[in-house]
């Protein structure tokens, strides 16, 4: 350590960081490493900074930046810094165990208060809107636990489910491979119940060969995810770090004449989307500017809105005594050019 400077030039080990791996602004998937980095954006992979005695080339630089699961050692050590400043937890790019169970129930479990299963209802709405349009490929973007992906596969030849959370993708894969998903629900305090859901109970057991699940970033999809006749983006846009980027590029993934179905409760929160990236929910030129206004402005260059906006209910169970009851606004857009 140099006097009065408070840092080491080198410890000859990779440095474990408390910070989970996250994308820099402007991050893009390199075509030669298409699945190298994005699978680490799950809050389960911590940053490690260069560079170890076992490294060479630019990996020896202090600016080298990689990530590993916490149980991998990778010739890594620690630098201990004492500070009076409170540690600010970074935004998590995954769901907690409890949220995973809540969403498993939301997708595959019981219905509540006579509100239809939301992923199934969204998929059915999409199928109805398709009419007799080609039904070769569909994309369920922000698929979460995957129920909508399987439901779309009743109609489409092949359906891709993509979610930013690798843990959500894992639930879809587990259902596709095993046809069963087991999870634990909170009843009250520390009391829990154990649930088992199957594809067969929902009549979806014959769809498994027509679905595939991938971890991915809606704002920066890999090149192969294109040529779709339908893209269903459910409760997604208000959870993106740059929704305008997604909406401005989504036409590139959709065939001309194909449909983009967007559903969202428009719950804009700065923990998910920086306020300067919100596409609605604020005053513009002194007037209220809604998310629907933003959708029309951004999508208008390549899409035409083909139906009136409608509200679709959904209920998420938290405990046996607490439920979230929300409305998601659904808009349907046809790509014209």
Coordinates of C-alpha atoms in Angstrom, one line a residue:
X1 CA 0.0 0.0 0.0
X2 CA 1.3 3.4 -0.9
X3 CA 1.4 6.0 1.9
X4 CA -1.8 8.2 2.0
X5 CA -3.3 6.6 -1.1
X6 CA -5.2 3.7 0.4
X7 CA -5.1 1.1 -2.3
X8 CA -3.0 -1.8 -3.5
X9 CA -1.3 -1.8 -6.9
X10 CA -1.5 -5.6 -7.0
X11 CA -2.4 -8.5 -4.8
X12 CA -1.7 -11.1 -7.5
X13 CA -5.2 -12.6 -7.3
X14 CA -8.5 -11.9 -8.8
X15 CA -10.5 -9.7 -6.5
X16 CA -13.9 -10.9 -5.4
X17 CA -16.4 -8.1 -5.4
X18 CA -19.6 -7.8 -3.4
X19 CA -21.3 -6.4 -6.5
X20 CA -23.2 -8.8 -8.7
X21 CA -22.4 -8.8 -12.4
X22 CA -24.4 -6.3 -14.4
X23 CA -24.4 -4.8 -17.9
X24 CA -22.8 -1.4 -18.6
X25 CA -24.9 1.1 -20.6
X26 CA -24.6 0.3 -24.2
X27 CA -23.8 -3.4 -23.6
X28 CA -24.1 -5.5 -26.7
X29 CA -23.8 -9.3 -27.2
X30 CA -20.6 -10.1 -29.1
X31 CA -21.4 -12.6 -31.9
X32 CA -18.4 -14.7 -31.0
X33 CA -19.5 -14.9 -27.3
X34 CA -23.3 -14.9 -27.6
X35 CA -23.8 -16.8 -24.4
X36 CA -20.8 -15.8 -22.4
X37 CA -22.0 -12.8 -20.4
X38 CA -25.8 -12.5 -20.3
X39 CA -26.3 -15.7 -18.3
X40 CA -24.3 -14.0 -15.5
X41 CA -26.9 -11.2 -15.1
X42 CA -28.8 -13.1 -12.4
X43 CA -27.5 -11.7 -9.1
X44 CA -25.9 -15.1 -8.5
X45 CA -22.6 -14.3 -10.2
X46 CA -20.3 -11.8 -8.4
X47 CA -17.8 -9.6 -10.2
X48 CA -14.2 -10.5 -10.0
X49 CA -11.6 -7.9 -11.1
X50 CA -8.1 -8.6 -12.6
X51 CA -5.8 -10.0 -12.3
X52 CA -4.4 -13.3 -10.9
X53 CA -0.9 -14.7 -11.2
X54 CA -2.6 -17.3 -13.3
X55 CA -3.8 -14.7 -15.9
X56 CA -2.1 -13.4 -18.9
X57 CA -2.7 -10.7 -21.5
X58 CA -5.3 -8.1 -20.7
X59 CA -6.6 -10.3 -17.9
X60 CA -3.8 -9.0 -15.7
X61 CA -5.1 -5.5 -15.9
X62 CA -7.0 -4.0 -12.9
X63 CA -9.8 -3.2 -15.3
X64 CA -10.4 -6.8 -16.3
X65 CA -13.9 -7.8 -15.4
X66 CA -15.4 -11.3 -15.2
X67 CA -18.0 -13.0 -13.1
X68 CA -18.4 -16.4 -11.4
X69 CA -20.8 -18.1 -9.0
X70 CA -19.8 -17.5 -5.4
X71 CA -18.7 -21.0 -4.8
X72 CA -16.0 -20.8 -7.5
X73 CA -12.6 -19.6 -6.2
X74 CA -10.8 -18.8 -9.4
X75 CA -7.5 -17.8 -7.8
X76 CA -9.4 -15.0 -6.2
X77 CA -8.8 -13.1 -2.9
X78 CA -10.3 -10.2 -1.1
X79 CA -9.5 -6.6 -0.4
X80 CA -10.9 -5.4 2.8
X81 CA -12.1 -1.8 2.9
X82 CA -13.4 -0.2 6.1
X83 CA -15.9 2.6 5.7
X84 CA -18.6 4.4 7.6
X85 CA -20.8 4.6 4.5
X86 CA -23.8 2.2 4.3
X87 CA -23.6 -0.4 1.7
X88 CA -26.2 0.1 -1.1
X89 CA -27.5 -3.1 -2.5
X90 CA -27.5 -3.1 -6.3
X91 CA -30.7 -3.8 -8.2
X92 CA -31.3 -7.5 -8.3
X93 CA -31.6 -9.1 -11.8
X94 CA -33.3 -12.2 -10.5
X95 CA -36.3 -13.2 -8.4
X96 CA -36.1 -14.3 -4.8
X97 CA -37.0 -17.8 -3.7
X98 CA -40.3 -16.5 -2.4
X99 CA -41.1 -14.6 -5.6
X100 CA -40.2 -17.7 -7.7
X101 CA -42.8 -19.7 -5.8
X102 CA -45.4 -16.9 -6.1
X103 CA -44.9 -16.8 -9.9
X104 CA -45.0 -20.6 -10.1
X105 CA -48.4 -20.4 -8.4
X106 CA -49.4 -17.4 -10.6
X107 CA -48.7 -19.4 -13.8
X108 CA -49.7 -23.0 -12.9
X109 CA -51.6 -22.9 -9.6
X110 CA -55.1 -22.0 -8.5
X111 CA -57.1 -19.1 -9.7
X112 CA -58.5 -16.6 -7.2
X113 CA -61.5 -14.3 -6.9
X114 CA -62.9 -15.6 -10.2
X115 CA -60.0 -14.0 -12.1
X116 CA -58.9 -16.2 -15.0
X117 CA -55.3 -17.4 -15.2
X118 CA -53.5 -14.4 -16.6
X119 CA -50.7 -16.1 -18.8
X120 CA -53.3 -18.4 -20.3
X121 CA -55.8 -15.6 -20.9
X122 CA -53.1 -13.5 -22.6
X123 CA -52.1 -16.4 -24.8
X124 CA -55.7 -17.0 -25.8
X125 CA -56.2 -13.3 -26.6
X126 CA -53.1 -13.4 -28.8
X127 CA -54.4 -16.5 -30.6
X128 CA -57.7 -14.9 -31.2
X129 CA -56.1 -11.7 -32.6
X130 CA -54.0 -13.8 -35.0
X131 CA -57.1 -15.1 -36.7
X132 CA -56.0 -16.9 -39.9
X133 CA -52.6 -15.2 -40.0
X134 CA -49.5 -17.6 -40.3
X135 CA -48.8 -19.3 -37.0
X136 CA -45.3 -20.6 -37.5
X137 CA -43.2 -19.0 -34.8
X138 CA -44.1 -17.0 -31.7
X139 CA -42.0 -15.3 -29.1
X140 CA -43.0 -15.0 -25.4
X141 CA -40.8 -12.2 -24.3
X142 CA -40.6 -11.9 -20.5
X143 CA -42.0 -15.4 -20.2
X144 CA -41.3 -15.7 -16.4
X145 CA -42.3 -19.2 -15.4
X146 CA -43.4 -20.2 -18.9
X147 CA -47.2 -20.8 -18.8
X148 CA -47.8 -18.4 -21.7
X149 CA -45.2 -20.1 -23.8
X150 CA -46.9 -23.5 -23.5
X151 CA -50.3 -22.0 -24.1
X152 CA -49.2 -20.3 -27.3
X153 CA -47.8 -23.7 -28.5
X154 CA -51.4 -24.9 -28.7
X155 CA -51.6 -22.8 -31.9
X156 CA -48.1 -22.1 -33.1
X157 CA -45.7 -24.6 -34.6
X158 CA -42.9 -23.3 -32.4
X159 CA -42.7 -20.9 -29.4
X160 CA -39.6 -19.4 -27.9
X161 CA -39.8 -18.2 -24.2
X162 CA -37.2 -15.7 -23.2
X163 CA -36.7 -14.1 -19.8
X164 CA -33.9 -12.0 -18.3
X165 CA -34.0 -14.2 -15.2
X166 CA -32.2 -17.5 -15.5
X167 CA -34.1 -18.8 -12.6
X168 CA -37.5 -18.1 -14.3
X169 CA -36.1 -19.8 -17.5
X170 CA -35.2 -22.8 -15.3
X171 CA -38.8 -23.2 -14.3
X172 CA -39.9 -23.3 -17.9
X173 CA -37.2 -25.8 -18.8
X174 CA -38.1 -28.0 -15.8
X175 CA -41.8 -28.0 -16.9
X176 CA -40.8 -28.8 -20.5
X177 CA -38.4 -31.6 -19.6
X178 CA -40.3 -33.2 -16.6
X179 CA -43.8 -31.9 -17.0
X180 CA -44.0 -31.1 -13.3
X181 CA -43.0 -28.2 -11.1
X182 CA -42.8 -28.4 -7.3
X183 CA -42.7 -25.3 -5.1
X184 CA -43.4 -24.0 -1.6
X185 CA -46.0 -21.4 -0.8
X186 CA -46.0 -19.1 2.2
X187 CA -49.2 -19.4 4.2
X188 CA -48.5 -17.3 7.3
X189 CA -45.2 -16.2 8.8
X190 CA -42.9 -19.3 8.7
X191 CA -45.8 -21.6 7.9
X192 CA -45.7 -23.0 4.3
X193 CA -47.5 -25.5 2.1
X194 CA -46.1 -27.6 -0.6
X195 CA -47.5 -27.6 -4.1
X196 CA -47.1 -29.6 -7.3
X197 CA -48.2 -28.4 -10.7
X198 CA -48.2 -30.4 -13.9
X199 CA -48.6 -29.6 -17.6
X200 CA -51.1 -32.5 -17.8
X201 CA -53.5 -30.9 -15.4
X202 CA -53.7 -27.9 -17.8
X203 CA -53.9 -30.0 -21.0
X204 CA -50.5 -28.8 -22.1
X205 CA -48.5 -32.1 -22.1
X206 CA -48.5 -32.3 -25.9
X207 CA -46.8 -28.9 -26.3
X208 CA -43.3 -29.7 -24.9
X209 CA -41.8 -30.5 -28.3
X210 CA -42.9 -27.1 -29.7
X211 CA -41.3 -24.8 -27.0
X212 CA -37.8 -23.7 -26.1
X213 CA -36.6 -21.5 -23.3
X214 CA -33.6 -19.1 -23.2
X215 CA -32.2 -16.5 -20.9
X216 CA -31.9 -13.2 -22.7
X217 CA -32.2 -9.4 -22.5
X218 CA -35.2 -7.9 -24.3
X219 CA -33.2 -4.8 -25.1
X220 CA -30.3 -6.7 -26.6
X221 CA -31.6 -10.0 -28.1
X222 CA -29.3 -12.4 -29.9
X223 CA -29.5 -12.3 -33.7
X224 CA -31.1 -15.7 -34.1
X225 CA -34.3 -14.5 -32.3
X226 CA -36.1 -13.2 -35.3
X227 CA -38.7 -14.1 -38.0
X228 CA -41.7 -14.3 -35.6
X229 CA -45.3 -14.1 -36.6
X230 CA -46.2 -13.0 -33.0
X231 CA -44.3 -11.4 -30.2
X232 CA -46.1 -11.3 -26.8
X233 CA -44.5 -9.0 -24.3
X234 CA -46.4 -9.3 -21.0
X235 CA -45.8 -7.1 -18.0
X236 CA -42.4 -6.4 -19.4
X237 CA -41.9 -2.8 -20.6
X238 CA -42.0 -1.2 -17.1
X239 CA -39.3 -3.6 -15.9
X240 CA -36.8 -2.8 -18.7
X241 CA -33.8 -0.6 -18.2
X242 CA -34.4 1.0 -21.6
X243 CA -37.9 0.3 -22.9
X244 CA -37.5 2.8 -25.8
X245 CA -34.6 0.8 -27.1
X246 CA -36.7 -2.4 -27.0
X247 CA -39.7 -0.9 -28.7
X248 CA -37.6 0.9 -31.3
X249 CA -36.0 -2.4 -32.4
X250 CA -38.7 -5.0 -31.9
X251 CA -40.0 -4.7 -35.5
X252 CA -36.7 -6.2 -36.6
X253 CA -37.7 -9.5 -34.9
X254 CA -41.2 -9.6 -36.3
X255 CA -42.4 -10.5 -39.8
X256 CA -44.3 -7.9 -41.8
X257 CA -48.0 -8.5 -41.0
X258 CA -47.1 -10.1 -37.7
X259 CA -48.5 -8.9 -34.3
X260 CA -46.8 -7.4 -31.3
X261 CA -49.0 -7.7 -28.2
X262 CA -47.9 -5.5 -25.3
X263 CA -49.5 -5.8 -21.8
X264 CA -48.4 -3.8 -18.8
X265 CA -49.8 -2.3 -15.6
X266 CA -47.4 0.6 -16.3
X267 CA -45.9 0.4 -12.8
X268 CA -42.9 2.7 -13.4
X269 CA -40.3 2.4 -10.7
X270 CA -36.8 3.9 -10.7
X271 CA -35.4 0.7 -9.2
X272 CA -36.1 -1.0 -12.6
X273 CA -36.1 1.8 -15.1
X274 CA -34.2 5.1 -14.7
X275 CA -36.8 7.9 -14.7
X276 CA -35.4 9.5 -17.8
X277 CA -36.1 6.2 -19.7
X278 CA -39.8 6.0 -18.7
X279 CA -41.9 6.2 -21.9
X280 CA -45.0 7.6 -20.1
X281 CA -46.5 8.4 -16.8
X282 CA -45.3 12.0 -16.6
X283 CA -46.0 15.5 -17.7
X284 CA -44.8 16.5 -21.2
X285 CA -45.2 20.1 -22.4
X286 CA -47.5 20.7 -19.4
X287 CA -49.8 17.9 -20.4
X288 CA -50.3 14.3 -19.1
X289 CA -48.3 11.9 -21.2
X290 CA -49.4 8.3 -20.7
X291 CA -47.5 5.1 -21.5
X292 CA -50.0 4.5 -24.3
X293 CA -49.0 7.9 -25.8
X294 CA -45.4 6.7 -25.6
X295 CA -46.2 3.4 -27.3
X296 CA -48.0 5.2 -30.1
X297 CA -45.1 7.6 -30.7
X298 CA -42.4 4.9 -30.6
X299 CA -44.2 2.2 -32.5
X300 CA -45.9 4.4 -35.0
X301 CA -43.1 4.2 -37.6
X302 CA -43.4 0.5 -38.1
X303 CA -46.8 -0.5 -36.6
X304 CA -50.4 0.3 -36.6
X305 CA -52.6 -0.3 -33.6
X306 CA -55.2 -2.8 -34.6
X307 CA -57.5 -2.9 -31.5
X308 CA -58.6 -0.6 -28.7
X309 CA -56.6 -0.9 -25.5
X310 CA -58.3 -3.2 -23.0
X311 CA -57.7 -4.0 -19.3
X312 CA -57.0 -7.6 -18.2
X313 CA -57.0 -8.5 -14.6
X314 CA -54.4 -10.6 -12.8
X315 CA -54.1 -11.8 -9.2
X316 CA -50.8 -12.8 -7.5
X317 CA -51.0 -14.7 -4.2
X318 CA -48.5 -13.7 -1.6
X319 CA -49.9 -15.5 1.4
X320 CA -53.3 -17.2 2.2
X321 CA -54.5 -13.7 3.4
X322 CA -52.7 -11.4 1.0
X323 CA -53.1 -11.0 -2.7
X324 CA -52.1 -8.5 -5.4
X325 CA -55.0 -7.6 -7.7
X326 CA -53.8 -5.6 -10.7
X327 CA -54.9 -4.5 -14.2
X328 CA -52.7 -4.9 -17.2
X329 CA -53.4 -2.7 -20.2
X330 CA -53.2 -4.7 -23.5
X331 CA -52.6 -3.2 -26.9
X332 CA -52.2 -5.1 -30.2
X333 CA -49.9 -3.8 -33.0
X334 CA -49.5 -5.1 -36.5
X335 CA -46.2 -4.5 -38.3
X336 CA -46.8 -2.7 -41.5
X337 CA -43.2 -2.1 -42.7

